[in-house]
Amino acid sequence: MGFAIHPALIVLCVMLGAALMVTCGAGVHRMYGVRVEDRAHMVRSVEQESYMREVRDRNLEGLMHEGRRSHFKHPRPPVNRG
């Protein structure tokens, strides 16, 4: 019985898949696996916190405005119950 894909190609695909998984794991660890003593560079300044709060409020106001506008954009026609 022959293989549909050459065995060397299967091994290569498995190796590439494993390399991709290791790379993804390293990325996740880099993003979320920070030690407690290394968090000093993650401390935000008061100005940055204020700016981020302002941007969140602005985005929330925009979303609320879009939500209100969508309710009045397409009024329903009256139902004729004969």
PDB file of N, CA and C in Angstrom:
ATOM      1  N   MET A   1       0.831  -1.175   0.000  1.00  0.00           N
ATOM      2  CA  MET A   1       0.000   0.000   0.000  1.00  0.00           C
ATOM      3  C   MET A   1       0.876   1.239   0.000  1.00  0.00           C
ATOM      4  N   GLY A   2       0.566   2.162  -0.886  1.00  0.00           N
ATOM      5  CA  GLY A   2       1.317   3.408  -0.935  1.00  0.00           C
ATOM      6  C   GLY A   2       0.616   4.486  -0.127  1.00  0.00           C
ATOM      7  N   PHE A   3       1.363   5.501   0.196  1.00  0.00           N
ATOM      8  CA  PHE A   3       0.809   6.634   0.929  1.00  0.00           C
ATOM      9  C   PHE A   3       0.310   7.680  -0.055  1.00  0.00           C
ATOM     10  N   ALA A   4      -0.761   8.392   0.301  1.00  0.00           N
ATOM     11  CA  ALA A   4      -1.249   9.480  -0.543  1.00  0.00           C
ATOM     12  C   ALA A   4      -0.269  10.644  -0.515  1.00  0.00           C
ATOM     13  N   ILE A   5       0.380  10.829   0.624  1.00  0.00           N
ATOM     14  CA  ILE A   5       1.406  11.866   0.783  1.00  0.00           C
ATOM     15  C   ILE A   5       2.688  11.151   1.184  1.00  0.00           C
ATOM     16  N   HIS A   6       3.779  11.578   0.631  1.00  0.00           N
ATOM     17  CA  HIS A   6       5.074  10.963   0.934  1.00  0.00           C
ATOM     18  C   HIS A   6       5.365  11.094   2.434  1.00  0.00           C
ATOM     19  N   PRO A   7       5.893  10.044   3.072  1.00  0.00           N
ATOM     20  CA  PRO A   7       6.160  10.086   4.521  1.00  0.00           C
ATOM     21  C   PRO A   7       7.076  11.232   4.943  1.00  0.00           C
ATOM     22  N   ALA A   8       8.026  11.608   4.114  1.00  0.00           N
ATOM     23  CA  ALA A   8       8.908  12.728   4.460  1.00  0.00           C
ATOM     24  C   ALA A   8       8.114  14.033   4.527  1.00  0.00           C
ATOM     25  N   LEU A   9       7.125  14.181   3.656  1.00  0.00           N
ATOM     26  CA  LEU A   9       6.283  15.379   3.678  1.00  0.00           C
ATOM     27  C   LEU A   9       5.406  15.395   4.931  1.00  0.00           C
ATOM     28  N   ILE A  10       4.944  14.233   5.357  1.00  0.00           N
ATOM     29  CA  ILE A  10       4.158  14.150   6.589  1.00  0.00           C
ATOM     30  C   ILE A  10       5.005  14.581   7.782  1.00  0.00           C
ATOM     31  N   VAL A  11       6.239  14.092   7.844  1.00  0.00           N
ATOM     32  CA  VAL A  11       7.142  14.460   8.935  1.00  0.00           C
ATOM     33  C   VAL A  11       7.413  15.956   8.911  1.00  0.00           C
ATOM     34  N   LEU A  12       7.629  16.515   7.721  1.00  0.00           N
ATOM     35  CA  LEU A  12       7.875  17.953   7.593  1.00  0.00           C
ATOM     36  C   LEU A  12       6.666  18.761   8.073  1.00  0.00           C
ATOM     37  N   CYS A  13       5.466  18.332   7.707  1.00  0.00           N
ATOM     38  CA  CYS A  13       4.252  19.034   8.155  1.00  0.00           C
ATOM     39  C   CYS A  13       4.105  18.978   9.672  1.00  0.00           C
ATOM     40  N   VAL A  14       4.413  17.831  10.264  1.00  0.00           N
ATOM     41  CA  VAL A  14       4.327  17.702  11.721  1.00  0.00           C
ATOM     42  C   VAL A  14       5.351  18.609  12.387  1.00  0.00           C
ATOM     43  N   MET A  15       6.558  18.668  11.834  1.00  0.00           N
ATOM     44  CA  MET A  15       7.597  19.535  12.403  1.00  0.00           C
ATOM     45  C   MET A  15       7.206  21.007  12.290  1.00  0.00           C
ATOM     46  N   LEU A  16       6.646  21.407  11.150  1.00  0.00           N
ATOM     47  CA  LEU A  16       6.207  22.797  10.990  1.00  0.00           C
ATOM     48  C   LEU A  16       5.055  23.119  11.941  1.00  0.00           C
ATOM     49  N   GLY A  17       4.136  22.183  12.119  1.00  0.00           N
ATOM     50  CA  GLY A  17       3.036  22.389  13.062  1.00  0.00           C
ATOM     51  C   GLY A  17       3.530  22.529  14.491  1.00  0.00           C
ATOM     52  N   ALA A  18       4.513  21.709  14.857  1.00  0.00           N
ATOM     53  CA  ALA A  18       5.081  21.802  16.206  1.00  0.00           C
ATOM     54  C   ALA A  18       5.800  23.130  16.396  1.00  0.00           C
ATOM     55  N   ALA A  19       6.524  23.571  15.376  1.00  0.00           N
ATOM     56  CA  ALA A  19       7.217  24.862  15.466  1.00  0.00           C
ATOM     57  C   ALA A  19       6.213  26.004  15.604  1.00  0.00           C
ATOM     58  N   LEU A  20       5.104  25.921  14.888  1.00  0.00           N
ATOM     59  CA  LEU A  20       4.068  26.944  14.991  1.00  0.00           C
ATOM     60  C   LEU A  20       3.459  26.962  16.391  1.00  0.00           C
ATOM     61  N   MET A  21       3.208  25.794  16.960  1.00  0.00           N
ATOM     62  CA  MET A  21       2.647  25.732  18.309  1.00  0.00           C
ATOM     63  C   MET A  21       3.620  26.289  19.347  1.00  0.00           C
ATOM     64  N   VAL A  22       4.913  25.999  19.194  1.00  0.00           N
ATOM     65  CA  VAL A  22       5.908  26.539  20.122  1.00  0.00           C
ATOM     66  C   VAL A  22       5.959  28.055  20.011  1.00  0.00           C
ATOM     67  N   THR A  23       5.896  28.571  18.782  1.00  0.00           N
ATOM     68  CA  THR A  23       5.908  30.021  18.579  1.00  0.00           C
ATOM     69  C   THR A  23       4.675  30.668  19.206  1.00  0.00           C
ATOM     70  N   CYS A  24       3.509  30.064  19.014  1.00  0.00           N
ATOM     71  CA  CYS A  24       2.285  30.602  19.626  1.00  0.00           C
ATOM     72  C   CYS A  24       2.374  30.555  21.148  1.00  0.00           C
ATOM     73  N   GLY A  25       2.882  29.470  21.686  1.00  0.00           N
ATOM     74  CA  GLY A  25       3.040  29.361  23.134  1.00  0.00           C
ATOM     75  C   GLY A  25       3.994  30.401  23.687  1.00  0.00           C
ATOM     76  N   ALA A  26       5.085  30.658  22.958  1.00  0.00           N
ATOM     77  CA  ALA A  26       6.034  31.685  23.398  1.00  0.00           C
ATOM     78  C   ALA A  26       5.385  33.063  23.375  1.00  0.00           C
ATOM     79  N   GLY A  27       4.552  33.320  22.365  1.00  0.00           N
ATOM     80  CA  GLY A  27       3.856  34.603  22.296  1.00  0.00           C
ATOM     81  C   GLY A  27       2.880  34.792  23.438  1.00  0.00           C
ATOM     82  N   VAL A  28       2.126  33.745  23.752  1.00  0.00           N
ATOM     83  CA  VAL A  28       1.181  33.820  24.868  1.00  0.00           C
ATOM     84  C   VAL A  28       1.932  34.007  26.179  1.00  0.00           C
ATOM     85  N   HIS A  29       3.029  33.288  26.343  1.00  0.00           N
ATOM     86  CA  HIS A  29       3.816  33.428  27.567  1.00  0.00           C
ATOM     87  C   HIS A  29       4.390  34.832  27.682  1.00  0.00           C
ATOM     88  N   ARG A  30       4.815  35.389  26.567  1.00  0.00           N
ATOM     89  CA  ARG A  30       5.379  36.741  26.603  1.00  0.00           C
ATOM     90  C   ARG A  30       4.315  37.765  26.986  1.00  0.00           C
ATOM     91  N   MET A  31       3.079  37.565  26.504  1.00  0.00           N
ATOM     92  CA  MET A  31       2.011  38.512  26.800  1.00  0.00           C
ATOM     93  C   MET A  31       1.486  38.357  28.230  1.00  0.00           C
ATOM     94  N   TYR A  32       1.307  37.131  28.695  1.00  0.00           N
ATOM     95  CA  TYR A  32       0.617  36.902  29.958  1.00  0.00           C
ATOM     96  C   TYR A  32       1.484  36.289  31.046  1.00  0.00           C
ATOM     97  N   GLY A  33       2.681  35.856  30.725  1.00  0.00           N
ATOM     98  CA  GLY A  33       3.506  35.153  31.691  1.00  0.00           C
ATOM     99  C   GLY A  33       4.552  36.032  32.341  1.00  0.00           C
ATOM    100  N   VAL A  34       4.190  37.253  32.702  1.00  0.00           N
ATOM    101  CA  VAL A  34       5.144  38.191  33.289  1.00  0.00           C
ATOM    102  C   VAL A  34       5.278  37.903  34.778  1.00  0.00           C
ATOM    103  N   ARG A  35       6.484  37.857  35.255  1.00  0.00           N
ATOM    104  CA  ARG A  35       6.722  37.648  36.685  1.00  0.00           C
ATOM    105  C   ARG A  35       6.326  38.896  37.464  1.00  0.00           C
ATOM    106  N   VAL A  36       6.039  38.722  38.733  1.00  0.00           N
ATOM    107  CA  VAL A  36       5.604  39.833  39.574  1.00  0.00           C
ATOM    108  C   VAL A  36       6.689  40.895  39.664  1.00  0.00           C
ATOM    109  N   GLU A  37       7.944  40.493  39.794  1.00  0.00           N
ATOM    110  CA  GLU A  37       9.016  41.484  39.933  1.00  0.00           C
ATOM    111  C   GLU A  37       9.315  42.207  38.623  1.00  0.00           C
ATOM    112  N   ASP A  38       8.836  41.675  37.497  1.00  0.00           N
ATOM    113  CA  ASP A  38       9.074  42.316  36.207  1.00  0.00           C
ATOM    114  C   ASP A  38       7.939  43.252  35.801  1.00  0.00           C
ATOM    115  N   ARG A  39       6.963  43.453  36.645  1.00  0.00           N
ATOM    116  CA  ARG A  39       5.809  44.274  36.285  1.00  0.00           C
ATOM    117  C   ARG A  39       6.050  45.769  36.449  1.00  0.00           C
ATOM    118  N   ALA A  40       7.233  46.173  36.839  1.00  0.00           N
ATOM    119  CA  ALA A  40       7.501  47.595  37.043  1.00  0.00           C
ATOM    120  C   ALA A  40       7.345  48.374  35.746  1.00  0.00           C
ATOM    121  N   HIS A  41       7.692  47.765  34.626  1.00  0.00           N
ATOM    122  CA  HIS A  41       7.560  48.471  33.351  1.00  0.00           C
ATOM    123  C   HIS A  41       6.110  48.544  32.882  1.00  0.00           C
ATOM    124  N   MET A  42       5.209  47.830  33.540  1.00  0.00           N
ATOM    125  CA  MET A  42       3.805  47.828  33.148  1.00  0.00           C
ATOM    126  C   MET A  42       2.974  48.848  33.924  1.00  0.00           C
ATOM    127  N   VAL A  43       3.569  49.560  34.852  1.00  0.00           N
ATOM    128  CA  VAL A  43       2.841  50.538  35.655  1.00  0.00           C
ATOM    129  C   VAL A  43       2.520  51.745  34.781  1.00  0.00           C
ATOM    130  N   ARG A  44       1.253  52.143  34.792  1.00  0.00           N
ATOM    131  CA  ARG A  44       0.819  53.281  33.977  1.00  0.00           C
ATOM    132  C   ARG A  44       0.913  54.562  34.783  1.00  0.00           C
ATOM    133  N   SER A  45       1.209  55.640  34.081  1.00  0.00           N
ATOM    134  CA  SER A  45       1.251  56.935  34.744  1.00  0.00           C
ATOM    135  C   SER A  45      -0.172  57.460  34.918  1.00  0.00           C
ATOM    136  N   VAL A  46      -0.319  58.479  35.732  1.00  0.00           N
ATOM    137  CA  VAL A  46      -1.632  59.083  35.968  1.00  0.00           C
ATOM    138  C   VAL A  46      -2.173  59.679  34.673  1.00  0.00           C
ATOM    139  N   GLU A  47      -1.297  60.298  33.889  1.00  0.00           N
ATOM    140  CA  GLU A  47      -1.718  60.896  32.623  1.00  0.00           C
ATOM    141  C   GLU A  47      -2.236  59.827  31.665  1.00  0.00           C
ATOM    142  N   GLN A  48      -1.546  58.681  31.608  1.00  0.00           N
ATOM    143  CA  GLN A  48      -1.980  57.616  30.717  1.00  0.00           C
ATOM    144  C   GLN A  48      -3.317  57.047  31.170  1.00  0.00           C
ATOM    145  N   GLU A  49      -3.496  56.847  32.461  1.00  0.00           N
ATOM    146  CA  GLU A  49      -4.775  56.359  32.978  1.00  0.00           C
ATOM    147  C   GLU A  49      -5.902  57.326  32.638  1.00  0.00           C
ATOM    148  N   SER A  50      -5.640  58.623  32.796  1.00  0.00           N
ATOM    149  CA  SER A  50      -6.643  59.637  32.490  1.00  0.00           C
ATOM    150  C   SER A  50      -6.996  59.616  31.010  1.00  0.00           C
ATOM    151  N   TYR A  51      -5.988  59.512  30.158  1.00  0.00           N
ATOM    152  CA  TYR A  51      -6.224  59.484  28.715  1.00  0.00           C
ATOM    153  C   TYR A  51      -7.019  58.239  28.329  1.00  0.00           C
ATOM    154  N   MET A  52      -6.663  57.100  28.879  1.00  0.00           N
ATOM    155  CA  MET A  52      -7.373  55.865  28.556  1.00  0.00           C
ATOM    156  C   MET A  52      -8.823  55.930  29.023  1.00  0.00           C
ATOM    157  N   ARG A  53      -9.069  56.526  30.185  1.00  0.00           N
ATOM    158  CA  ARG A  53     -10.437  56.689  30.681  1.00  0.00           C
ATOM    159  C   ARG A  53     -11.230  57.592  29.740  1.00  0.00           C
ATOM    160  N   GLU A  54     -10.594  58.669  29.276  1.00  0.00           N
ATOM    161  CA  GLU A  54     -11.251  59.591  28.350  1.00  0.00           C
ATOM    162  C   GLU A  54     -11.606  58.895  27.038  1.00  0.00           C
ATOM    163  N   VAL A  55     -10.705  58.090  26.509  1.00  0.00           N
ATOM    164  CA  VAL A  55     -10.968  57.376  25.258  1.00  0.00           C
ATOM    165  C   VAL A  55     -12.091  56.361  25.442  1.00  0.00           C
ATOM    166  N   ARG A  56     -12.090  55.633  26.569  1.00  0.00           N
ATOM    167  CA  ARG A  56     -13.174  54.680  26.829  1.00  0.00           C
ATOM    168  C   ARG A  56     -14.519  55.395  26.911  1.00  0.00           C
ATOM    169  N   ASP A  57     -14.565  56.543  27.593  1.00  0.00           N
ATOM    170  CA  ASP A  57     -15.815  57.297  27.705  1.00  0.00           C
ATOM    171  C   ASP A  57     -16.283  57.781  26.336  1.00  0.00           C
ATOM    172  N   ARG A  58     -15.337  58.268  25.530  1.00  0.00           N
ATOM    173  CA  ARG A  58     -15.680  58.737  24.190  1.00  0.00           C
ATOM    174  C   ARG A  58     -16.239  57.601  23.338  1.00  0.00           C
ATOM    175  N   ASN A  59     -15.604  56.445  23.389  1.00  0.00           N
ATOM    176  CA  ASN A  59     -16.078  55.297  22.622  1.00  0.00           C
ATOM    177  C   ASN A  59     -17.448  54.842  23.100  1.00  0.00           C
ATOM    178  N   LEU A  60     -17.662  54.841  24.410  1.00  0.00           N
ATOM    179  CA  LEU A  60     -18.951  54.439  24.955  1.00  0.00           C
ATOM    180  C   LEU A  60     -20.046  55.406  24.519  1.00  0.00           C
ATOM    181  N   GLU A  61     -19.756  56.703  24.542  1.00  0.00           N
ATOM    182  CA  GLU A  61     -20.738  57.690  24.089  1.00  0.00           C
ATOM    183  C   GLU A  61     -21.068  57.488  22.618  1.00  0.00           C
ATOM    184  N   GLY A  62     -20.056  57.200  21.805  1.00  0.00           N
ATOM    185  CA  GLY A  62     -20.291  56.951  20.384  1.00  0.00           C
ATOM    186  C   GLY A  62     -21.146  55.720  20.159  1.00  0.00           C
ATOM    187  N   LEU A  63     -20.885  54.661  20.910  1.00  0.00           N
ATOM    188  CA  LEU A  63     -21.687  53.448  20.781  1.00  0.00           C
ATOM    189  C   LEU A  63     -23.125  53.680  21.223  1.00  0.00           C
ATOM    190  N   MET A  64     -23.299  54.438  22.307  1.00  0.00           N
ATOM    191  CA  MET A  64     -24.651  54.723  22.776  1.00  0.00           C
ATOM    192  C   MET A  64     -25.401  55.571  21.754  1.00  0.00           C
ATOM    193  N   HIS A  65     -24.717  56.519  21.137  1.00  0.00           N
ATOM    194  CA  HIS A  65     -25.344  57.357  20.119  1.00  0.00           C
ATOM    195  C   HIS A  65     -25.766  56.514  18.917  1.00  0.00           C
ATOM    196  N   GLU A  66     -24.901  55.606  18.478  1.00  0.00           N
ATOM    197  CA  GLU A  66     -25.236  54.729  17.358  1.00  0.00           C
ATOM    198  C   GLU A  66     -26.422  53.838  17.701  1.00  0.00           C
ATOM    199  N   GLY A  67     -26.478  53.350  18.923  1.00  0.00           N
ATOM    200  CA  GLY A  67     -27.584  52.501  19.334  1.00  0.00           C
ATOM    201  C   GLY A  67     -28.905  53.244  19.343  1.00  0.00           C
ATOM    202  N   ARG A  68     -28.889  54.479  19.851  1.00  0.00           N
ATOM    203  CA  ARG A  68     -30.123  55.279  19.854  1.00  0.00           C
ATOM    204  C   ARG A  68     -30.547  55.613  18.437  1.00  0.00           C
ATOM    205  N   ARG A  69     -29.587  55.940  17.587  1.00  0.00           N
ATOM    206  CA  ARG A  69     -29.901  56.343  16.221  1.00  0.00           C
ATOM    207  C   ARG A  69     -30.486  55.176  15.432  1.00  0.00           C
ATOM    208  N   SER A  70     -30.006  53.961  15.681  1.00  0.00           N
ATOM    209  CA  SER A  70     -30.486  52.818  14.910  1.00  0.00           C
ATOM    210  C   SER A  70     -31.944  52.500  15.239  1.00  0.00           C
ATOM    211  N   HIS A  71     -32.416  52.854  16.435  1.00  0.00           N
ATOM    212  CA  HIS A  71     -33.810  52.591  16.779  1.00  0.00           C
ATOM    213  C   HIS A  71     -34.756  53.517  16.027  1.00  0.00           C
ATOM    214  N   PHE A  72     -34.316  54.724  15.728  1.00  0.00           N
ATOM    215  CA  PHE A  72     -35.186  55.691  15.080  1.00  0.00           C
ATOM    216  C   PHE A  72     -34.955  55.770  13.580  1.00  0.00           C
ATOM    217  N   LYS A  73     -34.012  55.015  13.072  1.00  0.00           N
ATOM    218  CA  LYS A  73     -33.665  55.095  11.660  1.00  0.00           C
ATOM    219  C   LYS A  73     -34.723  54.425  10.787  1.00  0.00           C
ATOM    220  N   HIS A  74     -35.251  53.300  11.229  1.00  0.00           N
ATOM    221  CA  HIS A  74     -36.202  52.532  10.438  1.00  0.00           C
ATOM    222  C   HIS A  74     -37.481  52.327  11.243  1.00  0.00           C
ATOM    223  N   PRO A  75     -38.385  53.305  11.231  1.00  0.00           N
ATOM    224  CA  PRO A  75     -39.627  53.111  11.997  1.00  0.00           C
ATOM    225  C   PRO A  75     -40.479  52.018  11.357  1.00  0.00           C
ATOM    226  N   ARG A  76     -41.184  51.296  12.189  1.00  0.00           N
ATOM    227  CA  ARG A  76     -42.038  50.229  11.687  1.00  0.00           C
ATOM    228  C   ARG A  76     -43.322  50.826  11.113  1.00  0.00           C
ATOM    229  N   PRO A  77     -43.787  50.271  10.010  1.00  0.00           N
ATOM    230  CA  PRO A  77     -45.067  50.757   9.473  1.00  0.00           C
ATOM    231  C   PRO A  77     -46.213  50.305  10.372  1.00  0.00           C
ATOM    232  N   PRO A  78     -47.290  51.067  10.400  1.00  0.00           N
ATOM    233  CA  PRO A  78     -48.423  50.675  11.250  1.00  0.00           C
ATOM    234  C   PRO A  78     -49.026  49.355  10.772  1.00  0.00           C
ATOM    235  N   VAL A  79     -49.491  48.570  11.716  1.00  0.00           N
ATOM    236  CA  VAL A  79     -50.090  47.276  11.401  1.00  0.00           C
ATOM    237  C   VAL A  79     -51.573  47.497  11.149  1.00  0.00           C
ATOM    238  N   ASN A  80     -52.059  47.028  10.013  1.00  0.00           N
ATOM    239  CA  ASN A  80     -53.460  47.180   9.646  1.00  0.00           C
ATOM    240  C   ASN A  80     -54.194  45.888   9.985  1.00  0.00           C
ATOM    241  N   ARG A  81     -54.948  45.916  11.081  1.00  0.00           N
ATOM    242  CA  ARG A  81     -55.661  44.712  11.524  1.00  0.00           C
ATOM    243  C   ARG A  81     -57.154  44.875  11.250  1.00  0.00           C
ATOM    244  N   GLY A  82     -57.481  44.768  10.047  1.00  0.00           N
ATOM    245  CA  GLY A  82     -58.705  44.869   9.553  1.00  0.00           C
ATOM    246  C   GLY A  82     -60.029  44.854   9.756  1.00  0.00           C
TER     247      GLY A  82
END
